[in-house]
mmCIF file of C-alpha atoms in Angstrom:
data_model
loop_
_atom_site.group_PDB
_atom_site.id
_atom_site.type_symbol
_atom_site.label_atom_id
_atom_site.label_comp_id
_atom_site.label_asym_id
_atom_site.label_seq_id
_atom_site.Cartn_x
_atom_site.Cartn_y
_atom_site.Cartn_z
ATOM 1 C CA MET A 288 -8.397 18.280 -23.358
ATOM 2 C CA THR A 289 -6.629 16.851 -26.387
ATOM 3 C CA THR A 290 -3.909 14.257 -26.199
ATOM 4 C CA PRO A 291 -0.525 15.262 -27.593
ATOM 5 C CA GLY A 292 0.169 14.305 -31.189
ATOM 6 C CA PRO A 293 3.558 13.533 -32.693
ATOM 7 C CA THR A 294 4.271 17.213 -33.446
ATOM 8 C CA ASP A 295 3.317 18.616 -30.020
ATOM 9 C CA HIS A 296 6.154 19.836 -27.816
ATOM 10 C CA ARG A 297 5.953 19.397 -24.068
ATOM 11 C CA VAL A 298 8.551 19.663 -21.308
ATOM 12 C CA VAL A 299 7.898 18.193 -17.856
ATOM 13 C CA LEU A 300 10.553 18.652 -15.168
ATOM 14 C CA ARG A 301 10.134 16.862 -11.837
ATOM 15 C CA ASN A 302 12.195 17.876 -8.810
ATOM 16 C CA ARG A 303 14.994 19.091 -11.119
ATOM 17 C CA GLU A 304 16.010 15.418 -11.445
ATOM 18 C CA PHE A 305 13.748 13.898 -14.107
ATOM 19 C CA LEU A 306 12.869 15.469 -17.457
ATOM 20 C CA GLU A 307 10.365 14.271 -20.048
ATOM 21 C CA VAL A 308 10.371 15.961 -23.457
ATOM 22 C CA SER A 309 7.984 15.318 -26.340
ATOM 23 C CA GLY A 310 8.339 16.713 -29.844
ATOM 24 C CA VAL A 311 11.976 15.570 -30.100
ATOM 25 C CA ARG A 312 13.163 15.221 -33.682
ATOM 26 C CA HIS A 313 16.879 14.590 -33.196
ATOM 27 C CA VAL A 314 19.575 14.471 -30.504
ATOM 28 C CA GLU A 315 22.444 16.708 -31.643
ATOM 29 C CA SER A 316 24.843 15.811 -28.824
ATOM 30 C CA PHE A 317 24.948 14.575 -25.266
ATOM 31 C CA ASP A 318 27.320 13.964 -22.397
ATOM 32 C CA GLU A 319 27.064 14.027 -18.594
ATOM 33 C CA THR A 320 26.716 17.838 -18.469
ATOM 34 C CA SER A 321 24.669 18.716 -21.572
ATOM 35 C CA VAL A 322 22.032 17.285 -23.898
ATOM 36 C CA VAL A 323 21.241 19.228 -27.105
ATOM 37 C CA LEU A 324 17.964 18.342 -28.832
ATOM 38 C CA GLU A 325 16.244 19.453 -31.998
ATOM 39 C CA THR A 326 12.561 19.814 -31.117
ATOM 40 C CA THR A 327 9.505 20.853 -33.086
ATOM 41 C CA LEU A 328 9.939 24.357 -31.598
ATOM 42 C CA GLY A 329 13.703 24.806 -32.016
ATOM 43 C CA LEU A 330 16.865 23.649 -30.318
ATOM 44 C CA LEU A 331 16.761 22.849 -26.616
ATOM 45 C CA GLN A 332 19.821 22.439 -24.427
ATOM 46 C CA VAL A 333 19.504 20.653 -21.095
ATOM 47 C CA ARG A 334 22.374 21.458 -18.746
ATOM 48 C CA GLY A 335 23.264 19.713 -15.528
ATOM 49 C CA ASN A 336 25.422 17.114 -13.838
ATOM 50 C CA GLU A 337 25.461 13.337 -14.185
ATOM 51 C CA LEU A 338 22.847 13.497 -16.959
ATOM 52 C CA HIS A 339 21.722 10.194 -18.437
ATOM 53 C CA ILE A 340 19.274 9.518 -21.253
ATOM 54 C CA ASN A 341 16.882 6.899 -19.889
ATOM 55 C CA GLN A 342 14.664 6.660 -22.945
ATOM 56 C CA LEU A 343 14.845 7.927 -26.516
ATOM 57 C CA ASN A 344 12.127 7.082 -29.022
ATOM 58 C CA LEU A 345 12.358 9.223 -32.152
ATOM 59 C CA GLU A 346 9.355 7.511 -33.746
ATOM 60 C CA GLN A 347 7.200 8.765 -30.864
ATOM 61 C CA GLU A 348 9.366 11.918 -30.541
ATOM 62 C CA LYS A 349 9.993 11.311 -26.808
ATOM 63 C CA LEU A 350 13.043 11.632 -24.580
ATOM 64 C CA GLU A 351 13.625 11.099 -20.849
ATOM 65 C CA VAL A 352 16.671 12.485 -19.049
ATOM 66 C CA GLU A 353 17.674 11.859 -15.447
ATOM 67 C CA GLY A 354 20.295 13.655 -13.352
ATOM 68 C CA GLU A 355 20.818 17.017 -11.658
ATOM 69 C CA ILE A 356 19.196 19.444 -14.125
ATOM 70 C CA THR A 357 20.417 23.029 -13.735
ATOM 71 C CA ALA A 358 19.134 24.783 -16.884
ATOM 72 C CA LEU A 359 16.897 24.499 -19.941
ATOM 73 C CA LEU A 360 17.812 26.799 -22.844
ATOM 74 C CA TYR A 361 16.005 27.303 -26.149
ATOM 75 C CA THR A 362 17.592 28.936 -29.182
ATOM 76 C CA GLU A 363 16.931 29.345 -32.877
ATOM 77 C CA ASN A 364 20.645 29.600 -33.665
ATOM 78 C CA GLN A 365 22.251 26.157 -33.797
ATOM 79 C CA GLU A 366 25.791 27.539 -33.513
ATOM 80 C CA GLN A 367 25.064 29.025 -30.074
ATOM 81 C CA LEU A 368 24.343 25.578 -28.628
ATOM 82 C CA ARG A 369 26.870 23.562 -30.584
ATOM 83 C CA GLY A 370 29.719 25.893 -29.716
ATOM 84 C CA LYS A 371 32.230 27.417 -32.058
ATOM 85 C CA GLY A 372 33.572 25.477 -34.981
ATOM 86 C CA PHE A 373 36.832 23.577 -34.856
ATOM 87 C CA LEU A 374 38.747 26.221 -36.836
ATOM 88 C CA ALA A 375 37.469 29.066 -34.639
ATOM 89 C CA ARG A 376 38.694 27.230 -31.535
ATOM 90 C CA LEU A 377 42.138 26.677 -33.092
ATOM 91 C CA LEU A 378 42.553 30.342 -34.029
ATOM 92 C CA LYS A 379 41.636 31.576 -30.563
#
């Protein structure tokens, strides 16, 4: 078995309370209900409640999130995860 390199992407979820992600390139946004990450395999949104980033190391491409995790969502389209633009929300 090979050990993960800096471009490998791995997601480990334990008891829906602790998440480890490797292959993280950038954190787009985060708050207590959502964390949006750019990974080596696309954008990943972590949804939940009382989410906290315990560790972020972009040099090693690793992230740890703790809280009540309710969903993991991948997408290729950045606008789907970031939400509509400011102007689109105003014209609604």
